[in-house]
Short mmCIF file of C-alpha atoms and ligand atoms in Angstrom, two decimals:
data_model
loop_
_atom_site.label_atom_id
_atom_site.label_comp_id
_atom_site.label_asym_id
_atom_site.label_seq_id
_atom_site.Cartn_x
_atom_site.Cartn_y
_atom_site.Cartn_z
CA MET A 1 -19.54 7.00 -12.52
CA ALA A 2 -20.91 7.62 -16.02
CA ASN A 3 -18.60 5.38 -17.71
CA ALA A 4 -18.63 2.48 -15.17
CA PRO A 5 -19.82 -1.07 -16.08
CA SER A 6 -23.29 -2.01 -14.95
CA ASN A 7 -21.87 -4.36 -12.43
CA ALA A 8 -19.38 -1.90 -11.03
CA ILE A 9 -18.30 -2.31 -7.39
CA LEU A 10 -18.52 1.20 -5.90
CA TYR A 11 -15.01 2.18 -5.35
CA ASP A 12 -16.15 3.25 -1.81
CA LYS A 13 -17.10 -0.30 -1.08
CA ILE A 14 -13.79 -1.88 -2.31
CA ARG A 15 -12.32 -3.35 0.90
CA ALA A 16 -8.87 -5.24 0.41
CA VAL A 17 -9.40 -6.30 3.99
CA GLU A 18 -12.32 -6.73 6.28
CA TRP A 19 -13.25 -8.19 9.74
CA GLU A 20 -16.52 -10.27 9.12
CA ASN A 21 -18.20 -12.62 11.58
CA GLY A 22 -14.97 -13.09 13.59
CA ARG A 23 -12.80 -13.86 10.31
CA LEU A 24 -10.28 -11.98 8.53
CA LYS A 25 -11.59 -11.44 4.90
CA LEU A 26 -9.21 -10.66 2.18
CA ILE A 27 -9.83 -10.03 -1.56
CA ASP A 28 -7.40 -12.44 -3.31
CA GLN A 29 -5.59 -9.95 -5.55
CA ARG A 30 -3.56 -12.56 -7.18
CA LEU A 31 -6.79 -13.26 -9.16
CA LEU A 32 -7.95 -9.95 -10.28
CA PRO A 33 -9.15 -8.68 -12.53
CA GLY A 34 -10.30 -11.93 -13.96
CA LYS A 35 -11.84 -13.24 -10.78
CA PHE A 36 -13.25 -11.30 -7.77
CA GLU A 37 -12.84 -13.83 -4.87
CA HIS A 38 -12.12 -13.71 -1.07
CA LEU A 39 -10.15 -15.67 1.32
CA TYR A 40 -11.32 -16.09 4.94
CA LEU A 41 -8.72 -16.77 7.49
CA ASP A 42 -8.96 -17.57 11.17
CA HIS A 43 -5.28 -17.67 12.46
CA LEU A 44 -2.27 -15.52 12.25
CA PRO A 45 0.14 -17.87 10.58
CA GLU A 46 -2.06 -18.09 7.42
CA SER A 47 -2.67 -14.54 7.48
CA ALA A 48 1.21 -13.80 7.56
CA LYS A 49 1.33 -16.26 4.66
CA ALA A 50 -1.45 -14.27 2.80
CA ILE A 51 0.67 -11.01 3.06
CA THR A 52 3.95 -13.02 1.98
CA ASP A 53 2.05 -14.29 -1.11
CA MET A 54 0.54 -11.08 -1.94
CA VAL A 55 -3.04 -12.07 -1.51
CA VAL A 56 -3.18 -8.80 0.06
CA ARG A 57 -0.64 -6.09 -0.61
CA GLY A 58 0.02 -2.54 -0.45
CA ALA A 59 1.72 -0.89 2.70
CA PRO A 60 -1.38 0.35 4.42
CA ALA A 61 -3.51 -2.60 3.62
CA ILE A 62 -0.84 -4.93 4.99
CA GLY A 63 -0.79 -2.75 8.15
CA VAL A 64 -4.50 -3.20 8.66
CA THR A 65 -4.38 -6.83 7.78
CA ALA A 66 -1.72 -7.32 10.49
CA ALA A 67 -3.66 -5.41 13.17
CA TYR A 68 -6.60 -8.01 12.51
CA ALA A 69 -4.13 -10.88 12.56
CA VAL A 70 -2.99 -9.87 15.93
CA VAL A 71 -6.66 -10.24 17.02
CA LEU A 72 -6.75 -13.69 15.45
CA ALA A 73 -3.66 -14.83 17.50
CA ALA A 74 -5.02 -13.37 20.81
CA ARG A 75 -8.14 -15.31 20.41
CA ASP A 76 -6.17 -18.46 19.89
CA ARG A 77 -3.49 -17.88 22.55
CA TYR A 78 -6.14 -16.84 25.14
CA LYS A 79 -8.13 -20.05 24.29
CA GLU A 80 -4.92 -22.04 24.90
CA ASN A 81 -3.84 -20.06 28.23
CA PRO A 82 -5.96 -17.58 29.61
CA ASN A 83 -3.31 -16.63 32.17
CA GLY A 84 -0.24 -16.74 29.96
CA TRP A 85 -1.51 -15.81 26.34
CA HIS A 86 0.42 -12.36 26.38
CA LYS A 87 3.72 -14.26 26.59
CA ALA A 88 2.77 -16.88 24.06
CA ILE A 89 1.70 -14.31 21.45
CA GLN A 90 5.13 -12.66 21.37
CA ALA A 91 6.55 -15.26 18.79
CA ASP A 92 3.34 -14.90 16.76
CA LEU A 93 4.08 -11.19 16.57
CA ASP A 94 7.72 -11.80 15.56
CA LEU A 95 6.52 -14.13 12.75
CA LEU A 96 3.97 -11.59 11.46
CA ALA A 97 6.46 -8.82 11.42
CA GLU A 98 8.56 -10.68 9.03
CA ALA A 99 5.90 -11.30 6.56
CA ARG A 100 7.38 -8.75 4.04
CA PRO A 101 10.40 -6.65 5.00
CA THR A 102 9.89 -3.17 3.29
CA ALA A 103 6.37 -1.75 3.96
CA VAL A 104 7.03 -0.30 7.54
CA ASN A 105 3.13 -0.34 8.01
CA LEU A 106 3.31 -3.99 8.90
CA ARG A 107 6.01 -3.47 11.56
CA TRP A 108 4.29 -0.36 12.72
CA ALA A 109 0.82 -2.18 13.25
CA VAL A 110 2.47 -5.17 14.91
CA GLU A 111 4.42 -3.17 17.36
CA HIS A 112 1.56 -0.88 18.05
CA MET A 113 -0.61 -3.89 18.94
CA ARG A 114 2.21 -5.43 20.86
CA GLY A 115 2.42 -2.22 22.95
CA LEU A 116 -1.22 -2.54 23.74
CA ILE A 117 -0.70 -6.13 24.92
CA ASN A 118 2.35 -5.59 26.72
CA ALA A 119 0.67 -2.54 28.62
CA GLY A 120 -1.87 -5.17 29.96
CA ILE A 121 -5.26 -6.10 28.97
CA PRO A 122 -7.27 -7.64 31.85
CA GLY A 123 -9.57 -10.45 31.02
CA ASN A 124 -10.31 -11.76 27.51
CA PRO A 125 -8.33 -9.37 24.98
CA LEU A 126 -10.50 -10.02 22.12
CA MET A 127 -12.77 -7.03 22.15
CA ARG A 128 -10.03 -4.49 23.32
CA LEU A 129 -7.68 -5.66 20.46
CA LEU A 130 -10.41 -5.94 17.95
CA SER A 131 -11.67 -2.19 18.57
CA GLU A 132 -8.01 -1.09 18.26
CA ALA A 133 -7.60 -2.89 14.75
CA GLN A 134 -10.94 -1.46 13.72
CA ARG A 135 -9.70 2.06 14.75
CA ILE A 136 -6.45 1.47 12.79
CA HIS A 137 -8.59 0.49 9.87
CA ALA A 138 -11.03 3.50 10.15
CA ASP A 139 -8.02 6.08 10.67
CA ASP A 140 -6.41 4.81 7.50
CA ILE A 141 -9.52 5.37 5.42
CA ALA A 142 -9.98 8.88 6.91
CA ALA A 143 -6.45 9.66 6.38
CA ASN A 144 -6.67 8.59 2.57
CA ARG A 145 -9.62 11.00 2.23
CA ARG A 146 -7.73 13.90 3.80
CA MET A 147 -4.62 13.22 1.58
CA GLY A 148 -6.91 12.97 -1.34
CA GLU A 149 -8.12 16.49 -0.69
CA LEU A 150 -4.43 17.92 -0.04
CA GLY A 151 -2.90 16.10 -2.91
CA ALA A 152 -5.64 17.18 -5.50
CA ALA A 153 -5.37 20.78 -4.43
CA LEU A 154 -1.76 20.84 -5.52
CA ILE A 155 -2.90 19.86 -9.23
CA GLU A 156 -3.51 22.44 -11.66
CA THR A 157 -6.87 22.14 -13.34
CA GLY A 158 -6.74 20.42 -16.86
CA SER A 159 -3.55 18.35 -15.72
CA GLY A 160 -2.64 14.90 -17.01
CA VAL A 161 -1.27 12.69 -14.42
CA LEU A 162 0.89 9.40 -14.30
CA THR A 163 0.64 6.94 -11.43
CA HIS A 164 2.64 3.71 -10.73
CA CYS A 165 1.65 0.42 -9.11
CA ASN A 166 -1.60 0.31 -7.18
CA THR A 167 -2.31 2.57 -4.55
CA GLY A 168 -5.97 2.44 -4.48
CA ALA A 169 -8.58 0.89 -2.24
CA LEU A 170 -6.95 -2.40 -2.91
CA ALA A 171 -3.59 -1.31 -1.33
CA THR A 172 -5.15 0.49 1.81
CA GLY A 173 -7.84 0.28 4.25
CA GLY A 174 -9.93 1.99 1.50
CA TYR A 175 -10.12 4.92 -0.93
CA GLY A 176 -6.41 4.87 -1.64
CA THR A 177 -3.48 7.06 -1.21
CA ALA A 178 -1.92 8.29 -4.51
CA LEU A 179 -5.06 6.78 -6.31
CA GLY A 180 -7.00 8.63 -3.66
CA VAL A 181 -5.65 11.85 -4.96
CA VAL A 182 -6.35 10.74 -8.62
CA ARG A 183 -10.04 10.07 -7.39
CA ALA A 184 -10.34 13.48 -5.55
CA GLY A 185 -8.60 15.48 -8.52
CA TYR A 186 -10.81 13.98 -10.96
CA ALA A 187 -14.01 14.44 -9.02
CA ALA A 188 -12.94 18.09 -8.55
CA GLY A 189 -12.34 18.56 -12.31
CA ARG A 190 -8.49 19.21 -11.86
CA ILE A 191 -7.37 15.92 -13.57
CA LYS A 192 -8.32 15.73 -17.18
CA SER A 193 -6.47 12.42 -18.00
CA VAL A 194 -5.02 9.43 -16.18
CA TYR A 195 -2.13 7.25 -17.23
CA ALA A 196 -1.24 4.17 -15.42
CA ASP A 197 1.94 2.13 -15.62
CA GLU A 198 1.32 -1.51 -16.08
CA THR A 199 4.09 -2.03 -13.20
CA ARG A 200 5.93 -5.19 -14.26
CA PRO A 201 6.45 -7.80 -13.13
CA TRP A 202 3.57 -8.22 -10.68
CA LEU A 203 1.35 -5.93 -12.80
CA GLN A 204 -0.31 -3.90 -9.93
CA GLY A 205 -1.03 -1.08 -12.49
CA ALA A 206 -2.38 -3.42 -15.31
CA ARG A 207 -4.35 -5.58 -13.07
CA LEU A 208 -5.45 -3.67 -10.08
CA THR A 209 -5.45 -0.01 -10.77
CA ALA A 210 -6.88 -0.51 -14.23
CA TRP A 211 -9.66 -2.43 -12.26
CA GLU A 212 -10.24 0.11 -9.69
CA LEU A 213 -10.62 3.19 -12.25
CA VAL A 214 -12.71 0.94 -14.73
CA GLN A 215 -15.11 0.11 -11.59
CA GLU A 216 -15.36 3.77 -10.84
CA GLY A 217 -15.79 5.00 -14.47
CA ILE A 218 -12.65 7.12 -14.60
CA PRO A 219 -11.24 7.16 -18.21
CA ALA A 220 -7.64 6.19 -17.93
CA THR A 221 -4.87 4.76 -20.27
CA LEU A 222 -2.64 1.94 -19.53
CA ILE A 223 0.92 2.12 -20.60
CA ALA A 224 4.09 -0.05 -20.62
CA ASP A 225 6.39 1.23 -17.80
CA SER A 226 8.96 1.74 -20.52
CA ALA A 227 6.61 4.18 -22.20
CA ALA A 228 6.41 6.52 -19.21
CA THR A 229 9.30 8.62 -20.08
CA TYR A 230 8.23 9.04 -23.86
CA LEU A 231 4.73 10.05 -22.54
CA MET A 232 6.28 12.85 -20.17
CA LYS A 233 8.48 14.01 -23.27
CA GLN A 234 5.06 14.44 -25.11
CA GLY A 235 4.00 16.85 -22.39
CA LYS A 236 1.02 14.85 -21.48
CA VAL A 237 1.52 14.84 -17.63
CA ALA A 238 2.03 17.35 -15.10
CA TRP A 239 2.43 15.13 -12.15
CA VAL A 240 3.66 11.72 -11.37
CA ILE A 241 1.68 10.66 -8.33
CA VAL A 242 3.01 7.52 -6.50
CA GLY A 243 2.46 5.94 -2.94
CA ALA A 244 5.21 4.67 -0.74
CA ASP A 245 6.18 1.62 1.36
CA ARG A 246 8.62 3.50 3.70
CA ILE A 247 9.62 6.98 3.88
CA ALA A 248 13.04 7.47 5.65
CA ALA A 249 13.71 10.40 7.98
CA ASN A 250 15.34 12.32 5.37
CA GLY A 251 12.53 11.82 2.77
CA ASP A 252 14.07 9.10 0.77
CA THR A 253 11.25 6.85 -0.37
CA ALA A 254 11.03 3.12 -0.97
CA ASN A 255 8.09 2.31 -3.45
CA LYS A 256 7.44 -0.19 -6.19
CA ILE A 257 10.38 -0.94 -8.46
CA GLY A 258 10.17 1.48 -11.31
CA THR A 259 9.43 4.49 -9.17
CA TYR A 260 13.04 5.76 -9.06
CA MET A 261 13.35 5.71 -12.90
CA THR A 262 10.07 7.46 -13.08
CA ALA A 263 11.27 10.15 -10.75
CA VAL A 264 14.55 10.71 -12.73
CA ALA A 265 12.37 10.98 -15.97
CA ALA A 266 10.06 13.52 -14.27
CA ARG A 267 12.70 15.64 -13.11
CA HIS A 268 14.50 15.60 -16.67
CA HIS A 269 11.16 16.55 -18.28
CA GLY A 270 10.04 19.22 -15.72
CA VAL A 271 7.21 17.02 -14.49
CA LYS A 272 6.47 17.29 -10.85
CA PHE A 273 6.65 14.16 -8.39
CA MET A 274 4.19 13.63 -5.59
CA VAL A 275 4.58 10.89 -2.86
CA VAL A 276 1.06 10.11 -1.12
CA ALA A 277 1.34 8.17 2.12
CA PRO A 278 -0.06 8.19 5.69
CA THR A 279 2.20 9.01 8.43
CA SER A 280 2.20 5.34 9.48
CA THR A 281 4.53 5.01 6.39
CA VAL A 282 7.09 7.37 7.69
CA ASP A 283 9.81 5.90 9.48
CA MET A 284 11.83 8.33 11.66
CA LYS A 285 14.01 5.58 12.84
CA THR A 286 15.26 4.81 9.22
CA PRO A 287 17.78 7.67 8.63
CA ASP A 288 17.76 7.36 4.74
CA GLY A 289 16.89 5.33 1.88
CA ALA A 290 20.02 3.28 1.96
CA ALA A 291 18.86 1.82 5.43
CA ILE A 292 15.58 0.44 4.01
CA PRO A 293 15.44 -3.15 3.49
CA ILE A 294 14.43 -3.99 -0.05
CA GLU A 295 12.46 -7.14 -0.68
CA THR A 296 13.83 -9.41 -3.38
CA ARG A 297 11.11 -11.67 -4.74
CA ALA A 298 10.98 -14.93 -6.89
CA GLU A 299 12.80 -15.02 -10.20
CA ALA A 300 9.74 -16.69 -11.67
CA GLU A 301 7.92 -13.32 -11.44
CA VAL A 302 10.16 -11.76 -13.99
CA LEU A 303 10.79 -14.84 -16.00
CA GLY A 304 7.01 -15.01 -17.00
CA PHE A 305 4.10 -12.70 -17.80
CA GLY A 306 0.88 -13.02 -16.08
CA GLY A 307 1.81 -16.42 -14.84
CA THR A 308 3.09 -17.88 -18.02
CA ARG A 309 6.80 -18.48 -18.43
CA THR A 310 8.07 -16.39 -21.17
CA ALA A 311 11.91 -16.36 -20.71
CA PRO A 312 14.05 -19.37 -21.98
CA GLU A 313 15.45 -21.90 -19.43
CA GLY A 314 18.95 -21.08 -18.26
CA ILE A 315 18.38 -17.35 -17.98
CA GLN A 316 18.48 -15.86 -14.40
CA ALA A 317 16.51 -13.05 -13.09
CA TRP A 318 16.84 -10.10 -10.39
CA ASN A 319 13.46 -9.24 -8.94
CA PRO A 320 13.77 -6.42 -6.39
CA ALA A 321 10.28 -5.60 -5.52
CA PHE A 322 11.15 -1.87 -4.52
CA ASP A 323 13.51 0.82 -5.31
CA ILE A 324 14.48 4.06 -3.53
CA THR A 325 13.63 7.55 -4.70
CA PRO A 326 15.90 10.18 -3.15
CA ALA A 327 14.17 13.02 -1.49
CA GLU A 328 15.84 15.64 -3.87
CA LEU A 329 13.57 13.96 -6.74
CA ILE A 330 10.36 14.34 -4.84
CA ASP A 331 8.57 17.69 -5.16
CA ALA A 332 5.86 16.90 -2.38
CA ILE A 333 5.08 14.46 0.10
CA VAL A 334 1.55 14.36 0.97
CA THR A 335 0.42 12.88 4.34
CA GLU A 336 -2.79 13.14 6.36
CA LYS A 337 -1.07 15.71 8.40
CA GLY A 338 -0.12 18.02 5.67
CA VAL A 339 2.06 18.59 2.72
CA VAL A 340 5.95 18.64 2.70
CA THR A 341 7.37 20.39 -0.33
CA LYS A 342 11.17 19.66 -1.23
CA PRO A 343 11.29 17.24 1.83
CA THR A 344 14.02 17.44 4.09
CA ARG A 345 14.54 15.79 7.52
CA ASP A 346 13.83 18.93 9.47
CA LYS A 347 10.62 19.35 7.56
CA LEU A 348 9.48 15.74 8.21
CA VAL A 349 10.31 15.99 11.90
CA ALA A 350 8.21 19.20 12.00
CA MET A 351 5.23 17.56 10.10
CA MET A 352 5.50 14.38 12.29
CA LYS A 353 5.24 16.49 15.48
CA SER A 354 2.32 18.55 14.15
CA ALA A 355 -1.20 17.90 15.61
C1 LIG B 401 -0.86 2.50 -0.98
S1 LIG B 401 0.83 2.37 -1.29
C2 LIG B 401 0.89 0.85 -1.81
C3 LIG B 401 2.42 0.42 -2.23
O1 LIG B 401 2.59 -0.94 -2.21
C4 LIG B 401 2.86 -1.67 -3.34
O2 LIG B 401 3.76 -2.44 -3.27
P1 LIG B 401 3.17 -4.00 -3.25
O3 LIG B 401 2.04 -4.15 -4.29
O4 LIG B 401 4.30 -4.91 -3.59
O5 LIG B 401 2.69 -4.26 -1.88
C5 LIG B 401 3.52 -0.39 -4.19
O6 LIG B 401 4.86 -0.15 -3.56
C6 LIG B 401 2.64 0.73 -3.71
O7 LIG B 401 3.06 1.94 -3.79
#
């Protein structure tokens, strides 16, 4: 961490979400990089709101948060009615699953915990559900480290890379998916330069990815999203490396708005395109990108910049939070189970079935 500030938070210690003393503890990512503050939550409804309001965001981080939120709900419902808690909690689970529509990790975590509940947990469910949530959290971090190794191995030494949005420790259980590959690739000496899109309108790149890379002392360059294509034309990047919120059965990938145009530009300029996501982001029940629900967020996020309105009254805004990158524009999908090059449904099915 040669270039890191003296008060740097070790990237390996950054936890977007934690269970601490019986409470759900979230970094309030709306305040970064200016303020590093936590929210402490004790109930599922406020946890669901924290996901909707993007206190915590990032597909895997949302899934881990949801798993802990189910523990909060079980504690409340068991206290209210030790004999009927497992029925009363169903409505809580439904509410939580609707907190954000695109990232399948949320629904994956809720339905995984629901399955555990419906299979029957004798006595007080708290410890059983908490240990499962903590396993999901630990598995996500382990998956990210594995993906970091697998993704970094694809990158030729001396490469420049471009990343979009935030896919680091702040977007996951820890370490990161696409930014985990950047971390591993830089540590291995394969990545020479890192470029980060600012990622309008929520500025995950300018506020969160930039913060993580500075904390870690990885030299990086922030660019406007609209500069990405010109950067590729300059021949400065060999790979675009992004995360995912949902990978459909045919490999079409939902990710932060702006990913699709970056993939088109990458293909035009001969830049390779890597999607990095754990298998909890792969949704084999969704046949293709057209079937992935795309979240539309408040117009105000587009009508302003950094919380200050910039557009005149009277103008409308359209604010899809994600777009779909078709599988044919993706050179590699990296999961903890392995790398799928030129993804197709058959290749994804085989990967998902592998040990
Ligand atoms: C580790 S993948 C994170 C994924 O989530 C982001 O969206 P949001 O910040 O709205 O939750 C973005 O799509 C990232 O690629």
